XYZ file of C-alpha atoms in Angstrom:
566
model
C 7.049 -78.675 110.965
C 6.314 -81.909 109.050
C 3.765 -84.430 110.306
C 4.392 -88.165 110.066
C 1.216 -89.090 108.167
C 0.131 -88.331 104.632
C -2.673 -85.825 104.228
C -5.211 -84.883 101.604
C -5.943 -81.187 101.091
C -9.598 -80.296 101.366
C -9.340 -76.942 99.599
C -11.434 -75.480 102.429
C -10.026 -72.078 103.279
C -8.579 -72.027 106.795
C -9.204 -75.710 107.528
C -6.051 -76.929 105.794
C -4.059 -74.420 107.863
C -5.524 -75.695 111.114
C -4.855 -79.332 110.268
C -1.500 -78.602 108.629
C -2.447 -80.220 105.361
C -6.050 -81.402 105.471
C -7.583 -84.765 106.357
C -5.569 -87.981 106.845
C -4.998 -89.567 103.438
C -6.274 -93.103 103.023
C -8.075 -93.006 106.377
C -11.651 -92.341 107.526
C -12.610 -89.006 109.090
C -15.830 -88.434 110.992
C -17.763 -85.166 110.631
C -20.416 -85.011 113.324
C -22.888 -82.467 114.610
C -26.542 -81.617 115.005
C -28.969 -81.145 112.130
C -28.271 -78.108 109.950
C -24.703 -77.540 111.149
C -23.131 -78.105 107.696
C -21.900 -81.715 107.721
C -23.091 -82.539 104.217
C -21.752 -79.258 102.813
C -18.348 -79.899 104.389
C -18.265 -83.385 102.860
C -19.435 -82.065 99.477
C -16.803 -79.336 99.443
C -14.103 -81.870 100.311
C -15.169 -84.144 97.464
C -15.680 -81.406 94.848
C -12.421 -79.592 95.643
C -10.580 -82.895 95.417
C -11.851 -83.417 91.874
C -11.476 -79.907 90.501
C -8.373 -78.727 92.378
C -6.276 -81.811 93.121
C -7.243 -84.288 90.405
C -8.643 -86.835 92.869
C -11.938 -88.318 91.762
C -14.566 -89.078 94.350
C -17.722 -91.025 95.144
C -20.576 -89.494 97.116
C -22.658 -92.198 98.773
C -25.935 -90.866 100.117
C -28.361 -92.878 102.201
C -30.988 -90.137 102.482
C -30.983 -87.452 99.775
C -31.362 -88.146 96.088
C -28.542 -87.308 93.696
C -30.494 -84.472 92.099
C -31.083 -82.881 95.510
C -27.381 -82.905 96.308
C -26.539 -81.328 92.940
C -29.083 -78.576 93.534
C -27.917 -77.945 97.099
C -24.255 -77.402 96.228
C -25.185 -75.283 93.209
C -26.148 -72.544 95.677
C -22.472 -72.471 96.715
C -21.292 -71.955 93.165
C -20.257 -75.578 92.596
C -20.955 -77.205 89.231
C -21.328 -80.720 90.589
C -23.293 -81.863 87.561
C -20.388 -80.894 85.324
C -18.026 -83.015 87.405
C -20.464 -85.911 87.185
C -20.694 -85.557 83.416
C -16.864 -85.644 83.165
C -16.825 -88.748 85.410
C -14.791 -86.982 88.078
C -17.505 -87.447 90.704
C -20.048 -90.234 91.062
C -23.129 -90.009 93.281
C -24.413 -93.323 94.566
C -27.827 -93.221 96.228
C -28.433 -96.273 98.434
C -31.876 -96.300 99.984
C -32.131 -98.409 103.123
C -35.509 -99.202 104.683
C -35.046 -100.460 108.260
C -38.310 -102.382 108.028
C -36.901 -104.480 105.230
C -33.674 -105.359 107.030
C -33.508 -108.099 109.623
C -30.606 -109.221 111.754
C -30.429 -112.924 111.093
C -27.421 -114.950 112.081
C -24.255 -113.592 110.514
C -25.860 -110.739 108.598
C -23.212 -108.237 107.451
C -22.530 -105.362 105.003
C -20.835 -107.458 102.363
C -23.351 -106.422 99.721
C -22.702 -102.755 100.550
C -18.969 -103.259 100.215
C -19.408 -104.771 96.779
C -21.530 -101.859 95.647
C -19.063 -99.315 97.029
C -16.144 -101.116 95.428
C -17.874 -101.101 92.061
C -18.543 -97.341 92.292
C -14.936 -96.613 93.339
C -13.462 -98.739 90.563
C -15.855 -97.287 87.989
C -14.179 -93.829 88.077
C -10.929 -94.653 89.891
C -11.904 -92.712 93.001
C -9.426 -91.628 95.667
C -12.020 -89.978 97.903
C -15.374 -91.130 99.226
C -18.178 -89.590 101.291
C -20.740 -91.577 103.294
C -23.733 -89.405 104.261
C -25.030 -90.248 106.862
C -23.878 -93.293 108.809
C -27.009 -93.373 111.042
C -29.113 -94.295 108.034
C -26.797 -97.172 107.253
C -26.895 -98.681 110.747
C -30.443 -97.725 111.701
C -31.636 -101.340 111.424
C -29.022 -102.747 113.813
C -30.234 -103.260 117.363
C -27.584 -105.635 118.682
C -24.671 -103.520 120.035
C -22.163 -106.289 119.413
C -23.165 -106.652 115.757
C -23.300 -102.895 115.352
C -19.798 -102.434 116.754
C -18.407 -105.209 114.586
C -19.960 -103.859 111.393
C -18.818 -100.292 112.043
C -15.273 -101.525 112.567
C -15.515 -103.651 109.417
C -16.627 -100.610 107.404
C -13.783 -98.448 108.621
C -11.211 -101.210 108.091
C -12.536 -101.788 104.568
C -12.099 -98.086 103.744
C -8.522 -98.181 105.028
C -7.716 -101.307 103.003
C -8.942 -99.577 99.862
C -6.723 -96.588 100.623
C -9.670 -94.222 100.345
C -9.664 -90.827 102.013
C -13.125 -91.051 103.503
C -15.430 -88.485 105.070
C -18.290 -89.976 107.064
C -21.032 -87.745 108.438
C -22.923 -88.551 111.616
C -25.679 -87.009 113.707
C -24.715 -85.946 117.205
C -26.079 -88.123 119.987
C -27.218 -87.424 123.536
C -23.983 -87.084 125.507
C -21.945 -88.593 122.646
C -20.513 -87.265 119.407
C -22.654 -89.671 117.381
C -25.868 -91.539 118.046
C -24.152 -94.911 118.367
C -21.216 -93.427 120.253
C -18.856 -95.832 118.487
C -17.749 -94.121 115.282
C -15.538 -91.572 117.040
C -13.425 -94.336 118.533
C -12.547 -96.016 115.243
C -12.140 -92.803 113.212
C -8.657 -91.406 112.707
C -9.986 -87.848 112.641
C -13.110 -86.500 114.351
C -14.446 -83.020 113.609
C -17.355 -81.557 115.549
C -19.545 -78.911 113.914
C -21.884 -76.760 115.976
C -24.639 -74.321 115.047
C -25.778 -72.254 118.017
C -27.877 -69.149 118.638
C -26.867 -66.446 121.095
C -28.930 -63.273 121.563
C -31.047 -64.373 118.578
C -27.951 -64.401 116.350
C -26.770 -67.729 114.973
C -23.104 -68.667 114.898
C -21.239 -71.692 113.577
C -18.250 -73.268 115.309
C -15.843 -76.083 114.467
C -13.628 -78.115 116.804
C -11.137 -80.847 115.902
C -11.865 -83.394 118.615
C -9.096 -85.781 117.619
C -6.570 -86.298 114.862
C -4.338 -89.344 115.171
C -0.675 -88.961 114.311
C -0.513 -85.196 113.904
C -0.636 -81.916 115.771
C -3.706 -79.751 115.239
C -5.603 -76.804 116.624
C -7.906 -77.719 119.502
C -9.858 -74.503 119.974
C -13.284 -73.722 118.610
C -13.092 -71.866 115.321
C -15.857 -70.011 113.510
C -16.756 -71.282 110.064
C -18.906 -69.882 107.324
C -21.202 -71.240 104.647
C -21.998 -68.731 101.927
C -21.961 -68.310 98.163
C -18.231 -69.109 98.075
C -18.610 -72.415 99.898
C -17.408 -73.714 103.225
C -14.609 -71.741 104.891
C -13.009 -71.774 108.338
C -11.774 -68.629 110.040
C -8.976 -69.598 112.436
C -7.908 -66.677 114.605
C -4.583 -68.283 115.448
C -3.434 -68.788 111.858
C -1.838 -65.352 111.705
C 1.455 -64.527 113.337
C 3.211 -61.309 114.283
C 5.639 -61.137 111.367
C 4.110 -57.976 109.952
C 6.012 -55.922 107.414
C 6.628 -52.330 108.513
C 7.481 -49.208 106.552
C 8.604 -45.663 107.301
C 6.250 -44.212 104.701
C 3.815 -41.651 106.088
C 0.201 -41.045 105.085
C -1.916 -38.008 105.802
C -4.877 -38.037 108.143
C -6.694 -35.593 105.865
C -6.414 -32.925 108.574
C -3.196 -30.880 108.177
C -3.402 -29.664 111.766
C -3.461 -33.261 113.020
C -0.537 -34.194 110.785
C 1.402 -31.272 112.265
C 0.985 -32.779 115.735
C 3.077 -35.766 114.576
C 6.789 -35.309 114.100
C 7.446 -35.950 110.423
C 3.801 -35.365 109.516
C 1.124 -38.077 109.343
C 0.853 -41.687 110.512
C 2.893 -44.657 109.313
C 1.368 -46.637 106.447
C -0.053 -49.905 107.723
C -0.935 -48.348 111.072
C -3.961 -49.508 113.030
C -5.604 -46.271 114.138
C -8.310 -46.145 116.785
C -10.605 -43.102 116.875
C -12.770 -43.146 119.990
C -15.174 -40.691 121.529
C -18.714 -40.084 122.664
C -21.614 -39.623 120.256
C -21.275 -36.528 118.094
C -17.604 -36.004 118.772
C -16.617 -36.336 115.073
C -15.349 -39.915 114.786
C -17.013 -40.720 111.474
C -16.089 -37.343 110.001
C -12.418 -37.836 110.834
C -12.404 -41.378 109.403
C -14.088 -40.102 106.216
C -11.395 -37.439 105.900
C -8.780 -40.201 105.940
C -10.654 -42.093 103.218
C -10.942 -38.898 101.175
C -7.242 -38.030 101.370
C -6.313 -41.620 100.420
C -8.491 -41.360 97.303
C -7.040 -37.952 96.478
C -3.610 -39.598 96.566
C -4.752 -42.068 93.887
C -5.285 -44.966 96.303
C -8.323 -47.113 97.064
C -10.283 -47.049 100.310
C -12.828 -49.519 101.689
C -15.411 -48.109 104.095
C -17.357 -50.618 106.212
C -20.205 -48.874 107.991
C -22.381 -50.519 110.623
C -24.652 -47.563 111.408
C -25.068 -45.193 108.441
C -25.982 -45.744 104.814
C -23.823 -44.685 101.908
C -26.143 -41.838 100.870
C -26.336 -40.503 104.411
C -22.566 -40.441 104.826
C -22.038 -38.734 101.469
C -24.615 -36.061 102.352
C -23.203 -35.468 105.814
C -19.632 -35.085 104.587
C -20.651 -32.396 102.105
C -21.422 -30.160 105.100
C -17.714 -30.042 105.920
C -16.572 -29.544 102.343
C -15.761 -33.173 101.484
C -17.278 -34.880 98.427
C -17.085 -38.649 98.763
C -19.510 -39.155 95.901
C -16.849 -38.563 93.257
C -14.672 -41.323 94.687
C -17.623 -43.729 94.786
C -18.348 -42.910 91.150
C -14.709 -43.402 90.126
C -14.450 -46.728 91.954
C -11.652 -45.613 94.270
C -13.964 -45.768 97.293
C -16.113 -48.759 98.107
C -18.810 -48.365 100.740
C -20.463 -51.365 102.404
C -23.210 -50.772 104.955
C -24.695 -53.556 107.094
C -26.246 -53.769 110.517
C -24.164 -55.913 112.903
C -27.284 -57.878 113.873
C -27.989 -58.885 110.285
C -25.199 -61.470 110.280
C -23.225 -63.504 112.735
C -19.731 -62.438 113.743
C -18.081 -64.982 111.475
C -20.186 -63.778 108.548
C -19.081 -60.198 109.145
C -15.486 -61.328 109.449
C -15.682 -63.343 106.245
C -17.271 -60.436 104.361
C -14.581 -58.047 105.588
C -11.679 -60.300 104.670
C -13.232 -61.247 101.341
C -13.900 -57.626 100.350
C -10.341 -56.670 101.280
C -8.994 -59.519 99.146
C -11.183 -58.551 96.184
C -10.906 -54.754 96.324
C -7.264 -54.613 97.523
C -7.519 -51.194 99.184
C -4.711 -49.245 100.806
C -6.995 -48.062 103.615
C -9.903 -49.748 105.402
C -12.363 -48.041 107.756
C -14.566 -49.909 110.256
C -17.165 -47.525 111.667
C -17.852 -48.288 114.506
C -16.431 -51.491 115.983
C -18.415 -50.903 119.184
C -21.552 -51.870 117.247
C -20.506 -55.536 117.531
C -20.564 -55.588 121.328
C -24.218 -56.602 121.391
C -23.895 -59.374 118.808
C -21.884 -61.892 120.812
C -19.696 -62.588 123.784
C -16.946 -60.057 124.439
C -14.240 -62.653 123.839
C -15.790 -63.553 120.481
C -15.940 -59.906 119.430
C -12.325 -59.386 120.460
C -11.241 -62.463 118.513
C -13.072 -61.286 115.410
C -11.589 -57.791 115.567
C -8.138 -59.192 116.339
C -8.347 -61.234 113.154
C -9.230 -58.109 111.169
C -6.363 -56.107 112.685
C -3.824 -58.861 112.056
C -5.062 -59.464 108.529
C -4.755 -55.786 107.595
C -1.314 -55.527 109.178
C -0.084 -58.597 107.324
C -1.039 -56.897 104.039
C 0.371 -53.483 104.961
C -3.099 -51.912 104.852
C -3.864 -48.930 107.059
C -6.829 -49.685 109.312
C -9.047 -47.010 110.852
C -11.352 -48.210 113.630
C -13.904 -45.933 115.269
C -15.285 -46.737 118.692
C -18.279 -45.189 120.442
C -17.488 -44.493 124.083
C -20.295 -43.931 126.572
C -18.063 -41.979 128.927
C -15.206 -39.617 128.213
C -12.485 -42.022 129.221
C -9.351 -43.467 127.667
C -10.632 -47.040 127.427
C -12.703 -49.187 125.077
C -15.185 -51.921 125.866
C -13.968 -53.841 122.819
C -10.581 -54.188 124.533
C -8.563 -53.361 121.417
C -6.753 -50.227 122.585
C -3.552 -52.127 123.324
C -3.560 -53.615 119.806
C -3.699 -50.222 118.116
C -0.599 -48.401 116.926
C -2.215 -44.990 117.273
C -5.156 -43.683 119.261
C -7.030 -40.428 118.732
C -9.360 -39.525 121.573
C -12.218 -37.104 120.809
C -13.871 -35.277 123.695
C -16.977 -33.156 124.199
C -16.468 -30.550 126.934
C -19.263 -28.531 128.566
C -18.301 -24.972 129.473
C -20.427 -21.873 129.948
C -23.560 -23.700 128.855
C -22.208 -25.165 125.592
C -20.435 -28.296 124.361
C -17.232 -27.997 122.397
C -15.175 -30.702 120.704
C -11.582 -31.432 121.641
C -8.962 -33.807 120.246
C -6.167 -35.524 122.109
C -3.538 -37.736 120.466
C -3.305 -40.413 123.118
C -0.580 -42.476 121.463
C 1.288 -42.957 118.205
C 3.827 -45.743 118.377
C 7.216 -44.854 116.942
C 6.317 -41.183 116.397
C 6.988 -38.215 118.651
C 3.771 -36.276 118.950
C 2.176 -33.322 120.683
C 0.556 -33.882 124.060
C -1.684 -30.818 123.792
C -5.466 -30.944 123.817
C -6.640 -29.138 120.684
C -10.066 -27.710 119.962
C -11.697 -29.727 117.166
C -13.678 -27.522 114.793
C -15.726 -28.683 111.784
C -16.820 -26.142 109.208
C -17.693 -25.976 105.521
C -13.967 -25.764 104.804
C -13.134 -29.006 106.565
C -11.735 -29.987 109.956
C -9.343 -27.711 111.836
C -7.531 -28.015 115.138
C -7.097 -24.738 116.993
C -4.042 -23.979 119.081
C -4.757 -24.367 122.802
C -5.805 -21.160 124.545
C -4.956 -21.108 128.234
C -7.000 -18.856 130.461
C -6.893 -18.339 134.195
C -9.018 -21.448 134.760
C -7.269 -23.654 132.185
C -7.761 -24.306 128.494
C -10.720 -22.439 127.004
C -12.880 -23.471 124.057
C -15.915 -22.217 122.183
C -17.505 -18.894 123.176
C -15.381 -18.704 126.329
C -12.332 -18.848 124.125
C -13.757 -16.220 121.783
C -14.628 -13.906 124.705
C -11.128 -14.179 126.109
C -9.652 -13.700 122.649
C -11.812 -10.571 122.188
C -10.687 -9.249 125.556
C -7.104 -9.961 124.615
C -7.599 -8.205 121.293
C -9.084 -5.170 123.033
C -6.244 -5.102 125.525
C -3.802 -5.438 122.666
C -5.486 -2.583 120.804
C -5.356 -0.379 123.905
C -1.734 -1.213 124.462
C -0.889 -0.514 120.844
C -2.752 2.838 120.994
C -0.841 3.813 124.136
C 2.430 2.865 122.526
C 1.511 4.860 119.424
C 0.599 7.861 121.623
C 3.903 7.694 123.449
C 5.744 7.326 120.188
C 3.981 10.421 118.786
C 4.717 12.332 121.980
C 8.390 11.534 121.664
C 8.336 12.595 118.025
C 6.753 15.929 118.973
C 9.267 16.447 121.744
C 12.035 15.610 119.387
C 10.681 18.101 116.885
C 10.400 20.810 119.570
C 13.886 20.049 120.757
C 15.162 20.282 117.222
C 13.364 23.626 116.792
C 14.849 24.913 120.012
C 18.253 23.731 118.968
C 17.839 25.433 115.623
C 16.754 28.691 117.365
C 19.709 28.565 119.709
C 21.964 27.781 116.806
C 20.596 30.822 114.985
C 21.180 33.008 118.073
C 24.677 31.694 118.419
C 25.356 32.346 114.748
C 23.994 35.891 115.147
C 26.169 36.458 118.204
C 29.140 35.087 116.357
C 28.410 37.433 113.449
C 28.080 40.367 115.832
C 31.302 39.401 117.490
C 32.988 39.195 114.112
C 31.735 42.645 113.239
C 33.029 43.964 116.557
C 36.419 42.376 115.930
C 36.540 43.867 112.467
C 35.442 47.225 113.849
C 38.156 47.026 116.486
C 40.744 46.379 113.790
C 39.481 49.281 111.784
C 39.457 51.422 114.916
C 43.010 50.520 115.752
C 44.202 51.197 112.255
C 42.339 54.476 112.192
C 43.765 55.438 115.571
C 47.282 54.765 114.320
C 46.657 56.821 111.245
C 45.200 59.616 113.290
C 48.179 59.588 115.647
C 50.501 59.836 112.736
C 48.536 62.631 111.260
C 48.559 64.558 114.541
C 52.277 64.053 114.865
C 52.863 65.443 111.480
C 50.682 68.328 112.230
C 52.937 69.259 115.202
C 56.015 69.584 112.996
C 57.704 66.516 113.755
C 57.667 65.783 110.155
C 59.282 69.250 109.022
C 62.157 69.002 111.451
C 62.917 65.694 110.203
C 63.002 67.043 106.602
C 65.448 69.919 107.485
C 67.822 67.686 109.245
C 67.913 65.568 106.247
C 68.748 68.499 104.050
C 71.723 69.632 106.246
C 73.335 66.407 105.794
């Protein structure tokens, strides 16, 4: 979408996105707010970035601070303003106005000021100008009519010169400025606010008006640190996240096995929630460890434990994070949530991600922010982190401390997460045992079983569910039932072995009996054969004896005589 007016980029991160191109070019913009909210730093950043980034020279007109003070102040933000002054890219004009020396007489006006400003602008060919602050300029005017006329003259003069102007003003009582007039003649009005809530200071920006263009109207956190002035608009990110089918390991093979295909999708936002001592930090450290073992980089943001404490604790479960810290693959940043405001934490997170460019980021725990601001502010900050990581394809691991064993989070981010691992502590038979439940994993079929979560010197393991008569058993109750089952199994196996041996013995006896009967049968058969042979012999002998007897009775002689007669 293209706006109808020309704009000048400020170079302020986030602000140019909100305004779709920066401040109105060739027109005056009013930056107002209470003391210490960052008006002068915003104006300085606008002027310096114009000179060093966009080739537009600028004039800084100060009615209060000396030039040397302004140079020193912006040096803390990393700006070399003196170098720009030496190269004639920026000119600082200090105009001291003493109200006691100014009197409203007749047609008194600001013509002398205009001449001085015009000389400074023409001296370096400026395209940008800053007036800091306007109250000092008009402090001597008491007549409202004259004051209104001179303010309008100043703004019209800036427009005629085609200068992109930033004018700072102190916030009044019930009005945006003390005079209550500047906001009406300015083309763009930006309100800065510095507030304290629960003893933690926060900074907010709101674009009150912007003639001729669409702009964000919400309050947005902004930050002033060593990298300058930056705005953190939550709404600047969309939902056009790149997705991939690549899987990454959780560092726990048993957990990977619960997911069809093994592991979570790269770029996933994973929430690990549970009560104190349930193993949230240990599981998140395992994910950082496996990412480093795969040759990737991991960023660990801790809000409760120091680096040394985490490294020591992880050694107890066989994981050495120290080697990854030494190699530079793991970066560990520890800070209490109450040390900074929410926008400072957000800026640090996003800046470290941009600098380190990790493949995995751990925030442990996000519930620590609940006491640092309003719930809506915490949700907005965490939403920005989630969206930023997703837009870069970075896997995000977020731990959350739950005060009750329930599938909900006070931070209200459960619906934003792609996957959710719920860790439980169950009391049974006088002892607490850890359990793990994979509540959801978008786009991945996964097990719905509750698994016992065991940490030992060999790492983290998930035990298969053991169902007893009263439900799933864990800890010593599980071991007792397993021992009973083993004893019953041993008894059953012994009985089976006894029956098998009994059958073998019976089979052997049967075979022996069969062999004995076979021997008897063979003996009977042999006896029968002898009897048959004896019968044959007997018959043959009987025949021979009969023949012999016959011969002995003469039957044989008669037969011989008859033969001779013939």
